[in-house]
Amino acid sequence: MIQNWKLKEVVTEEFREKNPKLSALQAQLLWNRGIVDDSSLQAFLDPKYEQLHDPFLFQDMSKAVDRIWKAIDSGEKMLVYSDYDADAITAAAVLSQTFRYLKTECGNYIPDRFTEGYGLNISAFELLKSQGVRVVITVDCGTNSVEIAEFCKKNGIDLIITDHHEITGPIPDSFALINPKNPDDVYPYHQITGVGVAYKLAKALLKDTEKVRSRVPSYVEGWDKWLLDLVAIGTVADCHSLIGENRILVSCGLKVLAKTKWPGLRVLLELAGVDKVNSETLGFTLAPRINAAGRLEHASLALDVLVAEDVGLAQELATRLEKTNERRKDLTARILSEAREVAEKNQDRKVLVLSHASWHKGLVGIVAGKLAGEYSRPVVVLEQGEFEATGSVRSFGSFNTVAALKSAEDTLLRFGGHKEAAGLTLQSTKIEAFREKMLLYADSVENNEEEISGELILEAELSPGEISLASVKEINLLEPFGSDNEKPVFAIHNAKPVSLKRIGKDKSHLQAKFQIGNRFVDAIGFGKGYLADSLSLDVPISLAGELIEDTWNGNTRVKLRIVDVKF
């Protein structure tokens, strides 16, 4: 449980009077997010496709587009090289669908997580050279691949890097580098993800309507909007800010997803039983399935699903992916249980570094993320091999994972990522030295308590009458939810439990009913099954929770999703 609750300040009367069309709840939520001036309110509440930044604001975009069109016109071999997570796979799908639309062949290369690891590698590029590839476009990777850039330059391969990761060393001497975090670039929005950058490249390619029409006589302006469902999935999956340009991309993408033209996405939604799409569909339904392939097998399965043209093939591939995801859930539950046992013995440490030989390297990132939330601190989880350990770190609070890893780089073989999450590889014999370096970093961070410790931010205190479907509808106007626009969590006091029950395959979840005032409200607590043994019936507690809609047999009612309790 996160015991440090922090209630947001009450919205001012001045703001309420200035915005009379907003309900009291809407005004509070917007005030909490700092969305207070007229232009910000308009942009937030009504994000428009037309407000997207021009892709040619990237300094190397024109150069990259010209080179790709030259390759298209001359029939040179091109290839998209991607990472294996949902951001990268959707980015690869964006470019694959774009090249297919342009009736142009372009291969794909996704490294194997288990034999090749993250990022660009020499063996792969030697293979591409032998195959006569002349242009390689990376997606969601490549920013720190200095040696690969040198290899490409010496061997006649034009390397176009599209990425969004932090630059941790020298900038590679590639043909083009399209990355909002490039300090030499002037692109105005730094939170765009790997799939967002890939979409910008696709949009820039399609901007030359004369060239596009020469290959697609039926071209209609705005075809690129069909790619936005893929962009939305990857953006939410990578947990980047949903304020600014990402909000536009995801908002528009959700509208496109509801009528997607990609057979693979239609089948995935059908298999998952989704009939109404929202940001949770992206983050909790589609992204885990896309990630499952790369975590347990090879990510090419997920890409094949997303680019399948035939409905029958899409059904076959998506069914395989669904089974892989079920296996992923079972394995994750086992690793999580084992990792919790280790974490329980180390709760006095500001950063948890956990390792085991049997923890699957494809799943350690999921486990690290869950434990970071549970234990309110940054967590590193490693698969400890005989010689090397590979794993992931997930942030908590404002802890910067890349800066932390940078401070321990003398113990690492390689690392990379962004502030919230990163990957790393080190010699197994250096795990203890690495742990000490991480703890030293945690101790050295300025304003350490604020940096490491987490607070549960509560938007407002709700009265019994405000726990309603009307409130849910007002909250949903702030969709899409995600980083920097989290789904609102409220404080609800004097809630009396009237029924408590463990549910789920492993009995780890809680099903409950509370009396709040003169109302009875159903509640669900994912991963909160232990509360069935901790709470007492009819003894009032305080809840921190989200308001959600629950539809059963055609009836819709309000329900609470429990985040934390105080008793």
Coordinates of C-alpha atoms in Angstrom, one line a residue:
M1 CA 0.0 0.0 0.0
I2 CA 1.1 3.6 -0.7
Q3 CA 0.4 5.3 2.6
N4 CA 1.5 8.8 1.5
W5 CA -1.6 10.3 0.0
K6 CA -1.5 13.8 -1.4
L7 CA -4.7 15.7 -2.2
K8 CA -4.6 18.3 -5.0
E9 CA -5.5 21.9 -4.1
V10 CA -9.1 22.9 -4.6
V11 CA -9.7 24.7 -7.9
T12 CA -10.1 28.5 -7.5
E13 CA -13.5 30.3 -7.7
E14 CA -11.9 32.6 -10.3
F15 CA -11.2 29.7 -12.6
R16 CA -14.7 28.3 -12.1
E17 CA -16.3 31.7 -12.9
K18 CA -14.1 32.1 -16.0
N19 CA -15.2 28.7 -17.3
P20 CA -18.9 28.4 -16.5
K21 CA -19.5 25.6 -19.1
L22 CA -17.3 23.2 -17.1
S23 CA -18.8 21.2 -14.4
A24 CA -17.3 21.4 -10.9
L25 CA -15.6 18.0 -11.4
Q26 CA -14.2 18.9 -14.9
A27 CA -12.9 22.2 -13.6
Q28 CA -11.1 20.5 -10.7
L29 CA -9.5 17.9 -13.0
L30 CA -8.3 20.4 -15.6
W31 CA -7.0 22.7 -12.8
N32 CA -5.1 19.8 -11.4
R33 CA -3.4 19.3 -14.7
G34 CA -2.4 22.9 -15.2
I35 CA -4.8 23.2 -18.2
V36 CA -6.0 26.7 -17.3
D37 CA -5.7 29.2 -20.2
D38 CA -8.1 29.3 -23.1
S39 CA -5.7 27.9 -25.7
S40 CA -4.6 25.0 -23.5
L41 CA -8.2 24.1 -22.7
Q42 CA -9.2 24.1 -26.3
A43 CA -6.2 22.0 -27.4
F44 CA -6.7 19.5 -24.5
L45 CA -10.4 19.1 -24.8
D46 CA -10.6 19.1 -28.6
P47 CA -7.2 17.8 -30.0
K48 CA -7.2 18.1 -33.8
Y49 CA -5.1 16.3 -36.4
E50 CA -4.4 19.7 -38.1
Q51 CA -2.5 20.8 -35.0
L52 CA 0.3 18.1 -35.5
H53 CA 3.7 19.6 -36.1
D54 CA 5.2 19.6 -39.6
P55 CA 7.5 16.5 -39.9
F56 CA 10.0 18.6 -41.9
L57 CA 10.8 20.4 -38.7
F58 CA 13.2 17.5 -38.1
Q59 CA 16.5 18.8 -39.5
D60 CA 17.3 15.6 -41.3
M61 CA 13.8 14.8 -42.5
S62 CA 14.1 16.2 -46.0
K63 CA 17.4 14.4 -46.5
A64 CA 15.9 11.1 -45.4
V65 CA 12.8 11.5 -47.6
D66 CA 14.8 12.4 -50.7
R67 CA 17.0 9.3 -50.1
I68 CA 14.1 7.0 -49.7
W69 CA 12.3 8.3 -52.8
K70 CA 15.6 7.8 -54.7
A71 CA 15.7 4.2 -53.6
I72 CA 12.0 3.7 -54.5
D73 CA 12.5 5.2 -58.0
S74 CA 15.7 3.2 -58.7
G75 CA 14.6 -0.1 -57.2
E76 CA 17.3 -0.2 -54.5
K77 CA 16.9 -2.7 -51.7
M78 CA 15.5 -1.1 -48.5
L79 CA 14.9 -2.5 -45.1
V80 CA 13.2 -1.4 -41.8
Y81 CA 15.2 -2.5 -38.7
S82 CA 13.2 -2.5 -35.5
D83 CA 13.4 -3.3 -31.8
Y84 CA 11.0 -6.0 -30.5
D85 CA 8.6 -4.1 -28.2
A86 CA 5.2 -2.7 -29.0
D87 CA 6.5 0.8 -29.8
A88 CA 9.0 -0.6 -32.3
I89 CA 6.6 -3.3 -33.8
T90 CA 3.9 -0.7 -34.4
A91 CA 6.5 1.6 -35.9
A92 CA 7.7 -1.1 -38.3
A93 CA 4.0 -1.8 -39.2
V94 CA 3.5 2.0 -39.9
L95 CA 6.4 2.0 -42.4
S96 CA 5.5 -1.5 -43.8
Q97 CA 1.9 -0.4 -44.6
T98 CA 3.2 2.9 -46.1
F99 CA 5.6 1.2 -48.4
R100 CA 2.9 -1.4 -49.4
Y101 CA 0.6 1.5 -50.1
L102 CA 3.4 3.0 -52.3
K103 CA 3.7 -0.4 -54.1
T104 CA 7.3 -0.6 -53.0
E105 CA 9.1 -3.6 -51.6
C106 CA 10.8 -3.0 -48.2
G107 CA 12.1 -5.8 -46.0
N108 CA 11.9 -6.0 -42.2
Y109 CA 14.5 -7.1 -39.7
I110 CA 13.8 -7.7 -36.0
P111 CA 16.6 -9.0 -33.8
D112 CA 16.0 -12.0 -31.7
R113 CA 15.7 -10.8 -28.0
F114 CA 17.5 -14.0 -26.8
T115 CA 20.3 -14.5 -29.3
E116 CA 21.0 -10.9 -30.5
G117 CA 19.6 -8.6 -27.8
Y118 CA 18.4 -5.0 -28.1
G119 CA 19.5 -2.7 -30.9
L120 CA 21.6 -2.8 -33.9
N121 CA 24.3 -5.5 -34.2
I122 CA 27.2 -6.1 -36.6
S123 CA 26.2 -9.7 -37.5
A124 CA 22.9 -8.5 -38.7
F125 CA 24.4 -5.7 -40.8
E126 CA 26.9 -8.0 -42.3
L127 CA 24.0 -10.2 -43.4
L128 CA 22.1 -7.2 -44.8
K129 CA 25.3 -6.1 -46.7
S130 CA 25.5 -9.6 -48.3
Q131 CA 21.9 -9.4 -49.3
G132 CA 22.6 -6.1 -51.2
V133 CA 20.6 -3.8 -48.9
R134 CA 21.4 -0.2 -49.7
V135 CA 19.1 1.7 -47.3
V136 CA 18.3 0.7 -43.7
I137 CA 15.7 2.7 -41.8
T138 CA 15.7 2.0 -38.0
V139 CA 12.7 2.4 -35.9
D140 CA 12.8 2.9 -32.1
C141 CA 16.5 2.1 -32.0
G142 CA 19.9 3.1 -33.3
T143 CA 20.5 6.5 -31.6
N144 CA 23.7 5.2 -29.8
S145 CA 24.9 2.8 -32.5
V146 CA 28.2 4.6 -33.4
E147 CA 30.0 1.5 -34.6
I148 CA 27.1 0.4 -36.8
A149 CA 27.0 3.8 -38.4
E150 CA 30.7 3.6 -39.2
F151 CA 30.2 0.1 -40.6
C152 CA 27.4 1.3 -42.9
K153 CA 29.4 4.3 -44.1
K154 CA 32.3 2.0 -45.0
N155 CA 30.1 -0.6 -46.7
G156 CA 27.8 1.6 -48.9
I157 CA 24.7 1.3 -46.7
D158 CA 22.8 4.6 -46.0
L159 CA 21.6 4.4 -42.4
I160 CA 18.5 6.4 -41.6
I161 CA 18.0 6.4 -37.8
T162 CA 14.5 7.1 -36.5
D163 CA 14.3 6.9 -32.8
H164 CA 13.4 8.7 -29.6
H165 CA 15.8 7.3 -27.0
E166 CA 18.2 9.4 -25.0
I167 CA 21.6 10.0 -26.5
T168 CA 24.1 8.6 -24.0
G169 CA 27.4 9.1 -25.9
P170 CA 28.7 10.5 -29.3
I171 CA 26.1 11.0 -32.0
P172 CA 26.5 8.4 -34.7
D173 CA 27.7 9.5 -38.1
S174 CA 24.6 8.1 -39.9
F175 CA 23.1 9.3 -43.2
A176 CA 20.3 10.8 -41.3
L177 CA 19.3 11.0 -37.6
I178 CA 15.6 11.7 -36.8
N179 CA 15.3 11.9 -33.1
P180 CA 13.5 14.6 -31.0
K181 CA 16.1 14.2 -28.3
N182 CA 19.0 15.0 -30.6
P183 CA 20.4 18.2 -29.0
D184 CA 21.3 19.5 -32.5
D185 CA 17.6 19.2 -33.6
V186 CA 14.9 21.8 -33.3
Y187 CA 11.8 19.6 -33.4
P188 CA 9.5 21.3 -30.8
Y189 CA 8.1 18.2 -29.0
H190 CA 10.5 15.9 -27.3
Q191 CA 8.0 13.3 -25.9
I192 CA 7.1 11.7 -29.3
T193 CA 7.7 7.9 -29.3
G194 CA 9.4 5.6 -31.7
V195 CA 6.2 4.9 -33.6
G196 CA 5.4 8.6 -33.6
V197 CA 8.8 9.4 -35.3
A198 CA 8.1 6.6 -37.8
Y199 CA 4.7 8.1 -38.5
K200 CA 6.4 11.5 -39.1
L201 CA 8.6 9.9 -41.7
A202 CA 5.6 8.2 -43.4
K203 CA 3.7 11.4 -43.4
A204 CA 6.7 13.3 -44.9
L205 CA 7.1 10.6 -47.6
L206 CA 3.4 11.0 -48.6
K207 CA 3.7 14.8 -48.7
D208 CA 5.2 14.6 -52.2
T209 CA 1.8 14.1 -53.8
E210 CA 3.2 14.1 -57.4
K211 CA 5.5 11.2 -56.6
V212 CA 2.8 9.4 -54.6
R213 CA 0.2 9.8 -57.4
S214 CA 2.7 8.3 -59.9
R215 CA 2.6 5.1 -57.9
V216 CA -1.0 5.3 -56.4
P217 CA -3.3 6.8 -59.0
S218 CA -6.2 6.5 -56.6
Y219 CA -4.4 8.5 -53.9
V220 CA -6.5 10.6 -51.6
E221 CA -5.0 13.2 -49.4
G222 CA -5.0 12.2 -45.7
W223 CA -4.4 8.4 -46.3
D224 CA -1.8 8.6 -43.5
K225 CA -4.7 8.9 -41.0
W226 CA -5.3 5.2 -41.3
L227 CA -1.9 4.7 -39.6
L228 CA -2.9 6.5 -36.5
D229 CA -4.4 3.4 -34.7
L230 CA -0.9 1.8 -34.9
V231 CA 0.6 5.1 -33.6
A232 CA -1.8 5.2 -30.7
I233 CA -1.0 1.7 -29.6
G234 CA 2.8 2.2 -29.6
T235 CA 2.6 5.6 -27.9
V236 CA 0.5 4.4 -25.0
A237 CA 2.5 1.2 -24.7
D238 CA 5.7 3.2 -24.3
C239 CA 4.2 5.2 -21.4
H240 CA 5.1 8.6 -22.8
S241 CA 3.3 11.9 -22.0
L242 CA -0.3 12.2 -23.3
I243 CA -0.1 16.0 -23.2
G244 CA 0.8 17.9 -26.4
E245 CA 1.3 16.2 -29.7
N246 CA 1.0 12.7 -28.3
R247 CA -2.5 13.5 -27.1
I248 CA -3.5 14.4 -30.7
L249 CA -1.9 11.2 -32.1
V250 CA -3.7 9.0 -29.5
S251 CA -7.0 10.8 -29.6
C252 CA -7.2 10.6 -33.4
G253 CA -5.8 7.0 -33.3
L254 CA -8.6 5.8 -31.0
K255 CA -11.1 7.1 -33.5
V256 CA -9.3 5.3 -36.3
L257 CA -9.0 2.1 -34.3
A258 CA -12.8 2.0 -33.9
K259 CA -13.0 1.5 -37.7
T260 CA -9.5 0.1 -38.4
K261 CA -8.8 -1.2 -41.9
W262 CA -6.1 -3.6 -40.7
P263 CA -7.5 -7.2 -40.5
G264 CA -5.0 -8.1 -37.7
L265 CA -6.2 -5.4 -35.4
R266 CA -9.8 -6.3 -36.0
V267 CA -9.1 -9.9 -35.1
L268 CA -7.1 -9.1 -32.0
L269 CA -10.0 -6.9 -30.7
E270 CA -12.5 -9.6 -31.5
L271 CA -10.4 -12.3 -29.7
A272 CA -10.0 -10.0 -26.7
G273 CA -13.8 -9.4 -26.6
V274 CA -13.4 -5.6 -27.0
D275 CA -16.5 -3.8 -28.3
K276 CA -15.7 -0.2 -27.2
V277 CA -12.1 1.1 -27.6
N278 CA -10.4 3.6 -25.2
S279 CA -6.9 4.2 -23.9
E280 CA -7.1 1.1 -21.7
T281 CA -7.7 -1.0 -24.8
L282 CA -4.4 0.3 -26.1
G283 CA -2.4 -0.2 -22.9
F284 CA -4.0 -3.3 -21.3
T285 CA -5.4 -5.2 -24.3
L286 CA -3.4 -4.7 -27.5
A287 CA 0.0 -3.7 -26.3
P288 CA 0.5 -6.7 -24.0
R289 CA -0.4 -9.1 -26.9
I290 CA 1.9 -7.3 -29.3
N291 CA 4.7 -7.4 -26.7
A292 CA 4.1 -11.1 -25.9
A293 CA 5.6 -12.4 -29.1
G294 CA 9.0 -10.7 -28.6
R295 CA 9.0 -11.6 -24.9
L296 CA 8.6 -15.4 -25.4
E297 CA 9.2 -16.2 -29.0
H298 CA 10.1 -13.8 -31.9
A299 CA 8.5 -10.4 -32.4
S300 CA 8.0 -11.1 -36.1
L301 CA 4.8 -12.9 -35.2
A302 CA 3.3 -9.6 -33.9
L303 CA 4.4 -7.7 -36.9
D304 CA 2.9 -10.3 -39.2
V305 CA -0.4 -10.0 -37.4
L306 CA -0.4 -6.2 -37.9
V307 CA 0.5 -6.2 -41.6
A308 CA -1.6 -9.3 -42.6
E309 CA -3.8 -8.5 -45.6
D310 CA -5.9 -11.6 -45.6
V311 CA -8.5 -12.0 -42.9
G312 CA -7.9 -15.8 -42.7
L313 CA -4.2 -15.4 -42.3
A314 CA -4.8 -12.6 -39.7
Q315 CA -7.1 -15.0 -37.8
E316 CA -4.5 -17.8 -37.8
L317 CA -1.7 -15.5 -36.7
A318 CA -3.7 -13.6 -34.1
T319 CA -4.8 -16.9 -32.5
R320 CA -1.2 -17.9 -32.1
L321 CA -0.4 -14.6 -30.6
E322 CA -3.3 -14.9 -28.2
K323 CA -2.0 -18.3 -27.0
T324 CA 1.5 -16.8 -26.6
N325 CA 0.0 -14.0 -24.5
E326 CA -1.8 -16.5 -22.2
R327 CA 1.5 -18.3 -21.6
R328 CA 3.2 -15.0 -21.0
K329 CA 0.6 -14.2 -18.2
D330 CA 1.2 -17.5 -16.5
L331 CA 5.0 -17.2 -16.5
T332 CA 4.8 -13.6 -15.4
A333 CA 2.7 -14.6 -12.4
R334 CA 5.3 -17.2 -11.3
I335 CA 8.2 -14.8 -11.6
L336 CA 6.3 -12.0 -9.9
S337 CA 5.6 -14.3 -6.9
E338 CA 9.2 -15.3 -6.6
A339 CA 10.5 -11.8 -7.0
R340 CA 8.2 -10.5 -4.3
E341 CA 9.7 -13.0 -1.9
V342 CA 13.2 -11.5 -2.6
A343 CA 11.8 -8.0 -2.4
E344 CA 10.2 -8.5 1.0
K345 CA 13.7 -9.2 2.4
N346 CA 15.1 -6.0 1.0
Q347 CA 12.4 -3.4 1.7
D348 CA 14.9 -1.1 3.5
R349 CA 16.7 -0.4 0.2
K350 CA 15.8 2.7 -1.9
V351 CA 16.4 0.8 -5.1
L352 CA 15.6 -2.9 -5.5
V353 CA 18.0 -5.0 -7.6
L354 CA 16.6 -8.6 -7.9
S355 CA 18.0 -11.4 -10.0
H356 CA 17.5 -15.2 -10.6
A357 CA 18.6 -17.7 -13.1
S358 CA 15.1 -18.9 -13.9
W359 CA 13.5 -15.5 -14.5
H360 CA 12.7 -15.2 -18.2
K361 CA 14.5 -12.2 -19.7
G362 CA 11.6 -11.4 -21.9
L363 CA 9.4 -10.9 -18.8
V364 CA 11.6 -9.1 -16.4
G365 CA 10.5 -5.7 -17.6
I366 CA 6.8 -6.4 -16.8
V367 CA 7.8 -7.7 -13.3
A368 CA 10.0 -4.7 -12.6
G369 CA 7.1 -2.3 -13.5
K370 CA 4.7 -4.1 -11.3
L371 CA 7.1 -4.2 -8.3
A372 CA 8.0 -0.5 -8.7
G373 CA 4.3 0.3 -8.2
E374 CA 3.9 -2.2 -5.3
Y375 CA 7.0 -1.2 -3.4
S376 CA 7.0 2.5 -4.3
R377 CA 10.6 2.6 -5.5
P378 CA 12.7 2.0 -8.6
V379 CA 13.2 -1.7 -9.4
V380 CA 15.8 -3.6 -11.5
V381 CA 14.9 -7.3 -12.4
L382 CA 17.6 -9.4 -14.0
E383 CA 17.7 -12.9 -15.6
Q384 CA 21.0 -14.1 -14.2
G385 CA 22.8 -16.3 -16.7
E386 CA 26.0 -18.2 -16.1
F387 CA 28.2 -15.4 -17.6
E388 CA 25.8 -12.5 -18.2
A389 CA 22.7 -11.0 -16.7
T390 CA 20.1 -9.2 -18.7
G391 CA 17.2 -7.2 -17.5
S392 CA 15.2 -4.1 -17.1
V393 CA 14.9 -1.1 -14.7
R394 CA 11.6 0.7 -14.1
S395 CA 11.4 4.1 -12.5
F396 CA 9.3 5.4 -9.6
G397 CA 8.6 9.0 -8.8
S398 CA 10.9 11.2 -10.8
F399 CA 13.9 8.8 -10.6
N400 CA 15.8 8.9 -13.9
T401 CA 16.7 5.4 -15.0
V402 CA 19.2 6.4 -17.7
A403 CA 21.1 8.8 -15.3
A404 CA 21.2 6.0 -12.7
L405 CA 22.6 3.5 -15.2
K406 CA 25.1 6.0 -16.4
S407 CA 26.4 6.4 -12.9
A408 CA 27.0 2.6 -12.8
E409 CA 28.2 2.2 -16.4
D410 CA 31.6 0.8 -15.3
T411 CA 29.8 -2.3 -14.1
L412 CA 27.7 -2.6 -17.3
L413 CA 28.3 -4.1 -20.7
R414 CA 25.6 -2.1 -22.3
F415 CA 22.4 -0.1 -21.5
G416 CA 19.9 2.2 -23.0
G417 CA 16.4 3.6 -22.7
H418 CA 14.7 6.7 -21.4
K419 CA 13.9 8.2 -18.0
E420 CA 11.0 5.9 -17.1
A421 CA 12.4 2.6 -18.3
A422 CA 15.7 1.1 -19.6
G423 CA 17.4 -2.1 -20.4
L424 CA 20.8 -3.3 -19.3
T425 CA 23.3 -6.2 -19.6
L426 CA 26.2 -6.9 -17.3
Q427 CA 28.5 -9.7 -16.2
S428 CA 26.8 -11.9 -13.6
T429 CA 29.8 -11.5 -11.3
K430 CA 29.2 -7.7 -11.2
I431 CA 25.6 -7.7 -10.0
E432 CA 26.6 -6.9 -6.4
A433 CA 28.8 -4.1 -7.5
F434 CA 26.0 -2.8 -9.8
R435 CA 23.6 -2.9 -6.8
E436 CA 25.9 -0.8 -4.7
K437 CA 26.3 1.8 -7.5
M438 CA 22.5 2.1 -7.8
L439 CA 22.1 2.6 -4.1
L440 CA 24.9 5.2 -4.1
Y441 CA 23.2 7.0 -6.9
A442 CA 19.9 7.0 -5.0
D443 CA 21.6 8.5 -2.0
S444 CA 23.3 11.2 -4.1
V445 CA 20.3 12.4 -5.9
E446 CA 19.3 16.0 -4.9
N447 CA 16.0 16.3 -3.1
N448 CA 16.2 12.5 -2.6
E449 CA 13.0 12.1 -0.8
E450 CA 11.0 13.7 -3.6
E451 CA 13.1 11.9 -6.2
I452 CA 12.8 8.4 -4.9
S453 CA 9.7 8.2 -2.7
G454 CA 6.3 8.2 -4.4
E455 CA 3.1 9.9 -3.5
L456 CA -0.4 8.8 -4.5
I457 CA -1.9 11.9 -6.0
L458 CA -5.6 12.2 -5.3
E459 CA -7.6 14.5 -7.6
A460 CA -10.4 15.3 -5.1
E461 CA -12.5 14.0 -2.3
L462 CA -15.8 12.5 -3.6
S463 CA -19.1 12.7 -1.7
P464 CA -21.4 9.7 -2.0
G465 CA -23.6 11.6 -4.5
E466 CA -20.6 12.1 -6.8
I467 CA -20.0 8.4 -7.1
S468 CA -22.2 8.2 -10.2
L469 CA -22.3 7.4 -13.9
A470 CA -22.7 11.1 -14.6
S471 CA -19.2 11.6 -13.0
V472 CA -17.8 8.8 -15.1
K473 CA -19.0 10.5 -18.2
E474 CA -17.4 13.8 -17.2
I475 CA -14.1 12.0 -16.4
N476 CA -14.1 10.3 -19.7
L477 CA -14.1 13.6 -21.5
L478 CA -10.4 13.8 -20.5
E479 CA -9.6 10.6 -22.5
P480 CA -7.1 9.4 -23.6
F481 CA -5.5 8.7 -20.2
G482 CA -1.8 7.9 -19.7
S483 CA 1.4 9.5 -18.6
D484 CA 0.9 13.1 -17.5
N485 CA -2.8 12.6 -17.8
E486 CA -3.4 9.7 -15.5
K487 CA -6.8 8.3 -15.0
P488 CA -8.2 10.3 -12.0
V489 CA -7.9 8.7 -8.5
F490 CA -10.2 10.0 -5.8
A491 CA -10.4 9.9 -2.1
I492 CA -13.6 8.4 -0.6
H493 CA -14.0 8.4 3.1
N494 CA -16.2 6.4 5.5
A495 CA -16.6 3.4 3.2
K496 CA -17.9 0.4 5.1
P497 CA -17.1 -3.0 3.6
V498 CA -20.2 -5.2 3.5
S499 CA -18.7 -8.1 1.5
L500 CA -15.1 -9.1 0.7
K501 CA -14.1 -12.0 -1.6
R502 CA -10.9 -13.2 -3.2
I503 CA -11.3 -13.9 -6.9
G504 CA -9.2 -14.9 -9.9
K505 CA -7.3 -18.0 -10.9
D506 CA -4.7 -17.5 -8.1
K507 CA -7.2 -15.6 -5.8
S508 CA -5.0 -12.5 -6.0
H509 CA -7.8 -10.0 -6.8
L510 CA -10.5 -8.5 -4.5
Q511 CA -14.3 -8.3 -5.2
A512 CA -16.0 -6.1 -2.7
K513 CA -19.1 -4.1 -1.9
F514 CA -19.0 -0.9 0.2
Q515 CA -21.7 1.1 1.9
I516 CA -20.8 4.8 1.3
G517 CA -23.4 7.1 2.8
N518 CA -26.7 5.6 2.0
R519 CA -25.4 3.9 -1.2
F520 CA -24.0 0.5 -1.9
V521 CA -21.2 0.5 -4.4
D522 CA -19.4 -2.6 -6.0
A523 CA -15.6 -2.5 -6.2
I524 CA -12.8 -4.4 -7.7
G525 CA -9.1 -4.5 -6.6
F526 CA -6.7 -6.0 -9.0
G527 CA -3.8 -7.6 -7.0
K528 CA -5.6 -6.6 -3.8
G529 CA -6.8 -10.0 -2.8
Y530 CA -4.9 -9.8 0.5
L531 CA -7.4 -7.0 1.6
A532 CA -10.0 -9.7 2.1
D533 CA -8.0 -10.8 5.2
S534 CA -7.0 -7.3 6.3
L535 CA -10.3 -5.4 6.3
S536 CA -13.2 -6.0 8.7
L537 CA -16.8 -5.9 7.7
D538 CA -18.7 -2.7 8.7
V539 CA -15.6 -1.0 9.9
P540 CA -15.2 2.3 8.0
I541 CA -12.1 2.9 5.9
S542 CA -10.8 5.4 3.4
L543 CA -10.5 4.3 -0.2
A544 CA -8.4 5.7 -3.0
G545 CA -9.9 4.6 -6.3
E546 CA -11.1 5.2 -9.8
L547 CA -14.6 5.4 -11.0
I548 CA -15.4 3.0 -13.9
E549 CA -18.4 1.9 -15.8
D550 CA -19.5 -1.7 -15.4
T551 CA -21.9 -3.3 -17.8
W552 CA -23.5 -6.6 -17.2
N553 CA -26.6 -8.1 -19.0
G554 CA -27.3 -4.8 -20.6
N555 CA -27.2 -2.8 -17.4
T556 CA -24.6 -0.2 -16.7
R557 CA -23.6 1.0 -13.3
V558 CA -20.8 2.8 -11.6
K559 CA -18.0 0.7 -9.9
L560 CA -14.9 1.5 -8.0
R561 CA -11.4 0.3 -8.9
I562 CA -9.4 0.2 -5.7
V563 CA -6.0 1.7 -5.9
D564 CA -5.2 1.9 -2.1
V565 CA -6.9 1.9 1.3
K566 CA -6.3 3.4 4.7
F567 CA -7.7 1.9 7.8

